Amino acid sequence: MTRSPTERGFSLIELSIALIIIGLLAGSLLGQTTGQRRLHTEQRARAQLELSLEALYGFAITHGRLPCAADPLLASSADKAGEEDCVRGKSGVLPWRTLGLPETDPWGQRLTYYPHDAFTAEPANDARAGFSFESMGTLAVRPAANNSQTVANGLPGVIVSHGRNGLGGYRGNGQLTPASSPDEAENANTDRIFVNRPPDAQYDDLVAWIVPTVLNTRMLTAGRLP
């Protein structure tokens, strides 16, 4: 018994074409969803950096100085983890416990933090701040590790989120994930140079810094600077 034209089913070729189209559409939607998720995570990280800057400004207003960095090698469970340590050295991680902030960025890495020592000194005698309008940081941000031009310089402090790949950052167990590209390695070493540029396959760090004029204005408004 033969079927009429109206009863004819799909052929294997037609089914294959339909499955290919469905697969392409699903892949496109998945790609859009993944891209949107990544964008949302990056926005959260940028917001966290802004919150961290505000916390640093607030600490300076309250204490008359910037906080020192925390020891990056301490695991989260250690007694002093996340507390500022003014003895061990300049570079480390943001003292999240001292500032009351989250320990890690959205990708699970601690924020690298480098404050200039001219701004972390305790106020002397009756001074209301440990630094003055004339105090100058020596931290600088460049567009690339091999580029001597500066995006910003004379900075009191810099914060780095090491991005989705996490290279150059410390995890909650105190272990470092080594950076491989020159630009990300520049944000992970202990010198005073940092890199901030658009992301690509070799770089996805997010960098924020304390603006000297903003810091001085906040301190002046709070009566910490004359």
XYZ file of C-alpha atoms in Angstrom:
226
model
C 0.000 0.000 0.000
C 1.442 3.339 -1.075
C 1.094 6.603 0.854
C -0.530 9.688 -0.582
C 1.636 12.850 -0.848
C -0.012 14.251 2.277
C 1.008 11.176 4.276
C 4.647 11.186 3.238
C 7.112 11.275 6.222
C 10.500 12.993 6.475
C 13.358 11.466 4.529
C 16.723 10.797 6.184
C 18.226 13.758 4.330
C 15.500 16.085 5.568
C 15.938 14.823 9.130
C 19.698 15.299 8.895
C 19.289 18.867 7.667
C 16.830 19.626 10.466
C 19.208 18.209 13.085
C 22.097 20.248 11.692
C 20.030 23.445 11.857
C 18.930 22.669 15.414
C 22.545 21.983 16.373
C 23.729 25.256 14.869
C 21.009 27.200 16.664
C 21.765 25.473 19.958
C 25.480 26.144 19.557
C 24.814 29.797 18.802
C 22.601 30.174 21.856
C 25.160 28.367 24.025
C 27.903 30.672 22.762
C 25.810 33.734 23.544
C 25.016 32.411 27.015
C 28.691 31.653 27.725
C 29.740 35.078 26.489
C 27.097 36.799 28.589
C 28.156 34.798 31.641
C 31.789 35.796 31.141
C 30.820 39.445 30.710
C 28.725 39.327 33.868
C 31.608 37.780 35.834
C 34.009 40.442 34.564
C 31.552 43.165 35.595
C 31.393 41.635 39.074
C 35.196 41.674 39.251
C 35.358 45.323 38.205
C 32.732 46.198 40.804
C 34.796 44.353 43.419
C 37.869 46.392 42.476
C 35.875 49.612 42.856
C 34.599 48.444 46.243
C 38.171 47.627 47.271
C 39.336 51.110 46.302
C 36.548 52.663 48.340
C 37.562 50.507 51.311
C 41.168 51.687 50.967
C 40.091 55.336 50.871
C 37.906 54.707 53.915
C 40.752 53.039 55.806
C 43.023 56.000 55.030
C 40.417 58.444 56.352
C 39.981 56.418 59.553
C 43.635 55.590 60.257
C 45.544 58.380 58.502
C 47.331 55.927 56.223
C 46.794 53.138 53.732
C 46.806 49.544 55.014
C 49.817 47.339 54.411
C 49.464 44.234 52.232
C 48.560 40.852 53.707
C 50.828 37.810 53.466
C 49.819 35.958 50.262
C 51.309 32.640 51.421
C 48.962 32.109 54.362
C 46.072 29.718 53.815
C 42.586 31.034 54.515
C 42.397 29.048 57.750
C 45.558 30.632 59.226
C 45.078 32.993 62.177
C 46.585 36.053 60.471
C 45.323 35.357 56.958
C 43.884 38.458 55.351
C 45.253 40.825 57.991
C 47.631 43.627 57.048
C 51.266 42.817 57.756
C 53.489 45.887 57.835
C 56.615 43.871 58.669
C 56.918 41.324 55.866
C 57.297 43.742 52.924
C 55.431 45.930 50.467
C 53.787 43.644 47.912
C 51.240 40.984 48.826
C 47.493 40.567 48.644
C 44.679 42.888 49.628
C 44.108 42.554 53.406
C 40.517 41.400 53.014
C 39.972 40.625 56.690
C 41.318 44.004 57.815
C 39.042 45.773 55.328
C 36.014 43.502 55.732
C 36.018 42.462 52.075
C 35.653 39.139 50.200
C 38.847 37.122 50.093
C 38.879 36.306 46.384
C 37.645 37.683 43.080
C 34.868 35.895 41.104
C 37.459 33.475 39.669
C 38.738 32.361 43.091
C 42.010 34.323 43.177
C 43.080 36.806 45.825
C 43.624 40.395 44.722
C 47.261 41.416 44.439
C 47.903 44.652 46.347
C 50.962 46.888 46.337
C 50.828 50.015 48.542
C 53.711 52.473 48.471
C 55.428 52.631 51.867
C 55.237 56.443 51.939
C 51.478 56.018 52.434
C 51.409 53.132 54.933
C 53.448 54.806 57.692
C 51.709 55.461 60.996
C 51.018 59.154 61.722
C 53.854 60.569 63.828
C 53.260 62.432 67.097
C 50.141 64.594 66.763
C 49.911 64.335 62.977
C 46.535 63.290 61.622
C 48.078 61.430 58.675
C 51.253 59.532 57.948
C 51.644 61.310 54.608
C 51.119 64.797 53.229
C 50.105 66.549 50.018
C 53.755 66.405 48.985
C 54.007 62.621 49.424
C 54.607 60.881 46.106
C 54.278 57.220 45.221
C 56.538 55.580 42.659
C 54.156 52.923 41.340
C 53.368 53.155 37.625
C 50.939 51.541 35.179
C 52.044 50.937 31.588
C 50.264 49.713 28.439
C 52.691 46.781 28.101
C 55.665 45.291 29.907
C 58.016 46.330 27.099
C 56.505 49.817 26.724
C 58.060 52.663 28.714
C 55.055 54.945 28.271
C 52.801 55.290 31.297
C 49.045 55.089 31.720
C 49.419 56.480 35.251
C 52.369 57.109 37.563
C 53.224 58.450 41.006
C 50.586 56.116 42.435
C 50.096 55.397 46.169
C 48.745 51.886 45.552
C 47.662 49.360 42.905
C 45.233 46.410 42.990
C 45.155 43.550 40.467
C 42.552 40.914 39.728
C 44.300 38.181 37.752
C 41.297 37.443 35.587
C 39.627 34.293 34.399
C 42.881 32.410 33.778
C 44.094 33.287 37.294
C 47.731 33.355 36.209
C 49.845 35.363 38.604
C 47.347 35.231 41.469
C 47.245 33.476 44.836
C 44.464 31.089 45.729
C 42.893 30.582 49.131
C 45.424 27.912 50.049
C 48.270 30.411 49.661
C 49.607 28.864 46.460
C 50.686 31.017 43.512
C 49.524 30.244 39.986
C 52.576 31.314 37.928
C 52.059 33.803 35.104
C 53.474 33.003 31.681
C 52.978 36.052 29.461
C 55.252 39.080 30.049
C 52.347 41.447 30.720
C 50.675 39.188 33.290
C 54.065 38.392 34.849
C 54.597 42.149 35.303
C 51.448 42.257 37.441
C 52.628 39.301 39.530
C 56.197 40.267 40.406
C 57.278 42.540 43.233
C 58.541 45.547 41.285
C 56.679 48.854 41.007
C 55.509 48.507 37.400
C 52.073 47.196 36.390
C 50.349 46.620 33.052
C 46.809 47.584 32.144
C 45.546 46.958 28.614
C 42.609 45.409 26.717
C 42.297 41.617 27.144
C 43.357 39.050 24.575
C 44.466 35.408 24.520
C 47.597 36.262 26.528
C 46.212 38.791 29.009
C 43.011 39.110 31.040
C 44.095 40.966 34.196
C 42.007 43.804 35.617
C 43.956 46.628 37.251
C 42.798 49.487 39.488
C 44.775 52.098 41.358
C 44.495 54.741 44.037
C 44.374 58.161 42.388
C 46.565 60.629 44.336
C 44.215 63.597 43.852
C 41.205 61.541 44.964
C 43.052 60.302 48.053
C 44.183 63.821 48.982
C 40.707 65.267 48.426
C 39.073 62.588 50.577
C 41.652 63.139 53.328
C 41.274 66.915 53.151
C 37.476 66.701 53.335
C 37.744 64.403 56.375
C 40.165 66.788 58.111
C 43.062 64.347 57.903
C 45.190 66.699 55.816
C 45.594 70.433 56.469
